[in-house]
mmCIF file of C-alpha atoms in Angstrom:
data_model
loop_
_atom_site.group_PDB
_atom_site.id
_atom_site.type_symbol
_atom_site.label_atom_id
_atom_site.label_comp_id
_atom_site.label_asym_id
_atom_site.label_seq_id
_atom_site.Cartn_x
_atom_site.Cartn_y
_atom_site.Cartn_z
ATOM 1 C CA UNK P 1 -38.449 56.220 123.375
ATOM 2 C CA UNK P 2 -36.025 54.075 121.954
ATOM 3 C CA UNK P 3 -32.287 53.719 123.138
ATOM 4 C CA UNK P 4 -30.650 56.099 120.533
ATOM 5 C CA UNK P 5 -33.456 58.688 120.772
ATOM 6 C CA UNK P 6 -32.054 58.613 124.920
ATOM 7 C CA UNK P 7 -28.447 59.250 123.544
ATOM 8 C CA UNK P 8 -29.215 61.556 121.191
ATOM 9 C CA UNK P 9 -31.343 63.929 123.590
ATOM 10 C CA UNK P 10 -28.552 63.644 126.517
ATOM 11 C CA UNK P 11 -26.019 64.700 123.733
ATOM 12 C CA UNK P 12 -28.180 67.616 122.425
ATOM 13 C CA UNK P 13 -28.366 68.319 126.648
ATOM 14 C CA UNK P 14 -24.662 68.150 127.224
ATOM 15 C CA UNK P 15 -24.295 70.176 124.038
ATOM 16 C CA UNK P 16 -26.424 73.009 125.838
ATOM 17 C CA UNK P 17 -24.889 73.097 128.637
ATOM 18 C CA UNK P 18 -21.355 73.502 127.253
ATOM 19 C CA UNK P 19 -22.697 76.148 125.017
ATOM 20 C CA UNK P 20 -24.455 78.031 127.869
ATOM 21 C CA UNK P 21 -21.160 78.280 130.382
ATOM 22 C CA UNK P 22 -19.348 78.879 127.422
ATOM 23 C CA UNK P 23 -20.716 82.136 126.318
ATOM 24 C CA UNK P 24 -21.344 82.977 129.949
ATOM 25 C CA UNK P 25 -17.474 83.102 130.873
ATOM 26 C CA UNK P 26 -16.122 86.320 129.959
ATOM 27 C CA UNK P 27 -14.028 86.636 126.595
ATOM 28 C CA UNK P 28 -10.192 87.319 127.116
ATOM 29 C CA UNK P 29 -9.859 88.129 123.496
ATOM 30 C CA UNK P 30 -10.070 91.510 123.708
ATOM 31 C CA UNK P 31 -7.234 91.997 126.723
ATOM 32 C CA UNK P 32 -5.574 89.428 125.632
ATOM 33 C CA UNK P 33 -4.474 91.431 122.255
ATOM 34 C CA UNK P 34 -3.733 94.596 124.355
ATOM 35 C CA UNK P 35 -0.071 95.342 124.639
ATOM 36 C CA UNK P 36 1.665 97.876 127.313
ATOM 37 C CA UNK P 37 4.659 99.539 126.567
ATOM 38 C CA UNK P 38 7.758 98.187 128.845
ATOM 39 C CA UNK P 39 8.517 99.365 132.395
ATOM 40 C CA UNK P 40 11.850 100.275 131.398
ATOM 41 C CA UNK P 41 11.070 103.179 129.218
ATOM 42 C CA UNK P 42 7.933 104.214 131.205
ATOM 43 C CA UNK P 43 8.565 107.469 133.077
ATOM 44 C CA UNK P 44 8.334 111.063 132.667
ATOM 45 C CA UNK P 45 12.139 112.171 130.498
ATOM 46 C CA UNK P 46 13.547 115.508 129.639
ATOM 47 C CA UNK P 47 15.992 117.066 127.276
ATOM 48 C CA UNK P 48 17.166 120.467 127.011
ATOM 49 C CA UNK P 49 15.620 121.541 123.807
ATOM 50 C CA UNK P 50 17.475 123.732 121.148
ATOM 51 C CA UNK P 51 17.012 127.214 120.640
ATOM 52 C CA UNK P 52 14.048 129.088 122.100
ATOM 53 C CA UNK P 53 11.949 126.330 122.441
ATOM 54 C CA UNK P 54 13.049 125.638 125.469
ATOM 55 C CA UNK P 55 12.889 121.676 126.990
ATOM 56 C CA UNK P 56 11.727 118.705 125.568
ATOM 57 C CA UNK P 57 9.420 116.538 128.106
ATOM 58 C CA UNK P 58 8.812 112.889 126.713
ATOM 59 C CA UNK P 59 5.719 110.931 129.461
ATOM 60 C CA UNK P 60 5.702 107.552 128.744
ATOM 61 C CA UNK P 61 2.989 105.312 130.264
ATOM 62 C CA UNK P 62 1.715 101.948 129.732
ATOM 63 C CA UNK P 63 -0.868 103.325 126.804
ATOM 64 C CA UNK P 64 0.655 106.638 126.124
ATOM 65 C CA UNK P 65 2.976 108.624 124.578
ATOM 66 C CA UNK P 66 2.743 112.535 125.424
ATOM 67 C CA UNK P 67 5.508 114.968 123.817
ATOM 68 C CA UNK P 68 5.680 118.276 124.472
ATOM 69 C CA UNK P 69 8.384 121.413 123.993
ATOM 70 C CA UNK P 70 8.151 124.422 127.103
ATOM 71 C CA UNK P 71 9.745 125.224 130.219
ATOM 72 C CA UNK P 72 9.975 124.159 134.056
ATOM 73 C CA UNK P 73 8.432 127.665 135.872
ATOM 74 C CA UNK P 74 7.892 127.791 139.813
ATOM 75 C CA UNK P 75 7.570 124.195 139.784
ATOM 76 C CA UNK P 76 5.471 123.316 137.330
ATOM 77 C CA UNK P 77 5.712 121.951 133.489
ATOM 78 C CA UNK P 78 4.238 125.725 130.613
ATOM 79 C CA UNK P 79 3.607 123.913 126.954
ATOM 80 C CA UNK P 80 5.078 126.422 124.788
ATOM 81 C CA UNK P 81 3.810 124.643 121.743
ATOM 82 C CA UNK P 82 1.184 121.852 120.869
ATOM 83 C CA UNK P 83 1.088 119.067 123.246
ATOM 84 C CA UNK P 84 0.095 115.573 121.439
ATOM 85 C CA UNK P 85 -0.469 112.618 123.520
ATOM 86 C CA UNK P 86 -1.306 109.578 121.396
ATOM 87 C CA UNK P 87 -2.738 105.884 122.567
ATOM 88 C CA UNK P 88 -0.629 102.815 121.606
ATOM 89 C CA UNK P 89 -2.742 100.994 118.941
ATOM 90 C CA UNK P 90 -1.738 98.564 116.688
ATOM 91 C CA UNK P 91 -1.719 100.511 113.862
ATOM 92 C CA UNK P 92 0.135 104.227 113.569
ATOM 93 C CA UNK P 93 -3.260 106.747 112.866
ATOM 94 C CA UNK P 94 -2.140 110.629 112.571
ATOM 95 C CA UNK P 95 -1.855 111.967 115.955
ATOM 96 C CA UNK P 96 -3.917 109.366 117.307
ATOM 97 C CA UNK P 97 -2.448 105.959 118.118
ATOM 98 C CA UNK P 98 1.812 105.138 117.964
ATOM 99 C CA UNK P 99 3.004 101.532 117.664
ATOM 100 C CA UNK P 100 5.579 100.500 119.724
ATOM 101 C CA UNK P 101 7.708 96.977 118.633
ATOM 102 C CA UNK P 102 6.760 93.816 120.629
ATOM 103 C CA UNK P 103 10.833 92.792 120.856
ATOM 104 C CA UNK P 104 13.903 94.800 121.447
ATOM 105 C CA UNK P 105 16.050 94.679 118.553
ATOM 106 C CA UNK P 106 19.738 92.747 118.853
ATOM 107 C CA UNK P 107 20.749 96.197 119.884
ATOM 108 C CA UNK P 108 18.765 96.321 122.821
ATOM 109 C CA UNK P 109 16.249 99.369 120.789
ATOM 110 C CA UNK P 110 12.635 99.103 120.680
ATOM 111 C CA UNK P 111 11.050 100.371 117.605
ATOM 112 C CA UNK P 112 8.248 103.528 118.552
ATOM 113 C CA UNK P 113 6.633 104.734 115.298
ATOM 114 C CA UNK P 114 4.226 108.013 115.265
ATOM 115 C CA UNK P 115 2.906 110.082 112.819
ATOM 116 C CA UNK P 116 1.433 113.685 112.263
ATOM 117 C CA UNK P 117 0.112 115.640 109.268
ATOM 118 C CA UNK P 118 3.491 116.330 107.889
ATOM 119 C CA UNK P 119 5.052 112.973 108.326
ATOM 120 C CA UNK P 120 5.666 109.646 109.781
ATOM 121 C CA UNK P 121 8.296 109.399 112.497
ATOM 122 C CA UNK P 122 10.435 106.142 113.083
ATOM 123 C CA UNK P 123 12.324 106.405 116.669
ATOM 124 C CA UNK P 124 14.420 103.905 118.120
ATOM 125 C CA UNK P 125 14.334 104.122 121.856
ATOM 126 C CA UNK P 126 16.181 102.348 124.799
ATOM 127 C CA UNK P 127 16.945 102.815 128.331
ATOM 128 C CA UNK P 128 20.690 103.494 129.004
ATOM 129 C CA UNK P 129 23.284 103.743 131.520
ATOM 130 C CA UNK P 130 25.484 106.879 131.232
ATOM 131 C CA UNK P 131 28.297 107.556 134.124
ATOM 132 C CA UNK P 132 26.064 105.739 136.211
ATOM 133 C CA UNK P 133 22.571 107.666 135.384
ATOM 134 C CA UNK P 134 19.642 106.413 133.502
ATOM 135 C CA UNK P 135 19.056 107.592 130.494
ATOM 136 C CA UNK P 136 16.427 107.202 127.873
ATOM 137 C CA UNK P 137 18.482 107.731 124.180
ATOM 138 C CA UNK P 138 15.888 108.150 121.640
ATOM 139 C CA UNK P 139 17.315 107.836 117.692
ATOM 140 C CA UNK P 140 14.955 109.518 115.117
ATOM 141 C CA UNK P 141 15.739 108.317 111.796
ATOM 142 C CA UNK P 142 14.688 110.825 109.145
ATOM 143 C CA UNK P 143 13.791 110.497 105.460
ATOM 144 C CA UNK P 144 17.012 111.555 104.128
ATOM 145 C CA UNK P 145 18.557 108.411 105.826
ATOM 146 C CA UNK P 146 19.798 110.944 108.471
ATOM 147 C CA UNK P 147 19.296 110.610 112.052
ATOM 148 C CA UNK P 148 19.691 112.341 115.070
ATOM 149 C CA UNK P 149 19.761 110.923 118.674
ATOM 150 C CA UNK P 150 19.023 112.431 121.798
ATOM 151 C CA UNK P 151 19.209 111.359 125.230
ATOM 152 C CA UNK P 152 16.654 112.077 127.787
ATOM 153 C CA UNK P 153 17.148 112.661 131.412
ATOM 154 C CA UNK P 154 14.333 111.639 133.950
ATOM 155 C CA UNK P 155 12.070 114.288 135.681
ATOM 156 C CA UNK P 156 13.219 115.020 139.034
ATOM 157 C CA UNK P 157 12.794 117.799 141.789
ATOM 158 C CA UNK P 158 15.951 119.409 141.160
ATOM 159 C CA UNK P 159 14.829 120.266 137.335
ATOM 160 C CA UNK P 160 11.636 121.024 138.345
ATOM 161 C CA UNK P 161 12.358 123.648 140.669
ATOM 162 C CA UNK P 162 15.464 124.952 138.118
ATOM 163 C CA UNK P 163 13.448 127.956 137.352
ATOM 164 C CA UNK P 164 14.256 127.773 132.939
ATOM 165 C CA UNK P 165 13.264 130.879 131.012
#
């Protein structure tokens, strides 16, 4: 064997081996693309809802969005309509995924988009301080460039056990 045949199989080798541990590591592609949504705005919030509907309970997690309109009875949370829970994605699918803005705006709002058979919602959403209680304020922009905001109060025993009906 001459000299460069040597190199030339100790190269193909070394070429090999770097291919073999290569594909053997695990890929961090995959998490590495996966976003969570903020600690700030995770928690379980509540509004008083409007008319008979009773309350509006907003569950935010680090992959979820749940919304859902009913009433607080002996402690625990009656749906008294559909409940829709929907995966962040990167893309907003009809009550499947909702996308949720990778920066606060200059306002300090994050930008949570969903979307259901009727139409696409656009809310802006931020965690507030109001006479010294955290809030979540949640501004729905409609398509009539109207917009209504609401604020959200967090889940605790005291509204649980308010017995609403």
């Amino acid at each position: 064997m001459t000299r460069l045949h040597k190199q030339l199989l100790h190269a193909g080798l070394a070429l090999m081996t770097v291919a073999t541990v290569g594909a053997a590591i695990p890929g961090t592609t995959a998490n590495a693309a996966t976003r969570t949504v903020p600690q700030s705005l995770r928690n379980t919030w509540f509004a008083w809802g409007k008319g008979d509907g009773g309350a509006n309970r907003v569950k935010i997690t680090a992959k979820t969005y749940t919304n859902t309109l009913g009433v607080y009875q002996h402690g625990k949370w009656r749906v008294n309509s559909e409940k829709h829970t929907l995966k962040l994605g990167k893309k907003v699918k009809k009550n499947k995924t909702f996308t949720l803005s990778k920066k606060a705006d200059k306002n300090g709002y994050r930008t949570l988009t969903t979307s259901d058979q009727y139409s696409k919602y656009v809310m802006k959403v931020k965690r507030v301080k109001v006479h010294n209680k955290t809030k979540l304020k949640m501004v729905t922009k409609f398509s009539d460039n109207s917009k209504r905001t609401d604020m959200f109060f967090p889940v605790t025993k005291k509204i649980i056990n308010t017995y609403m009906d």
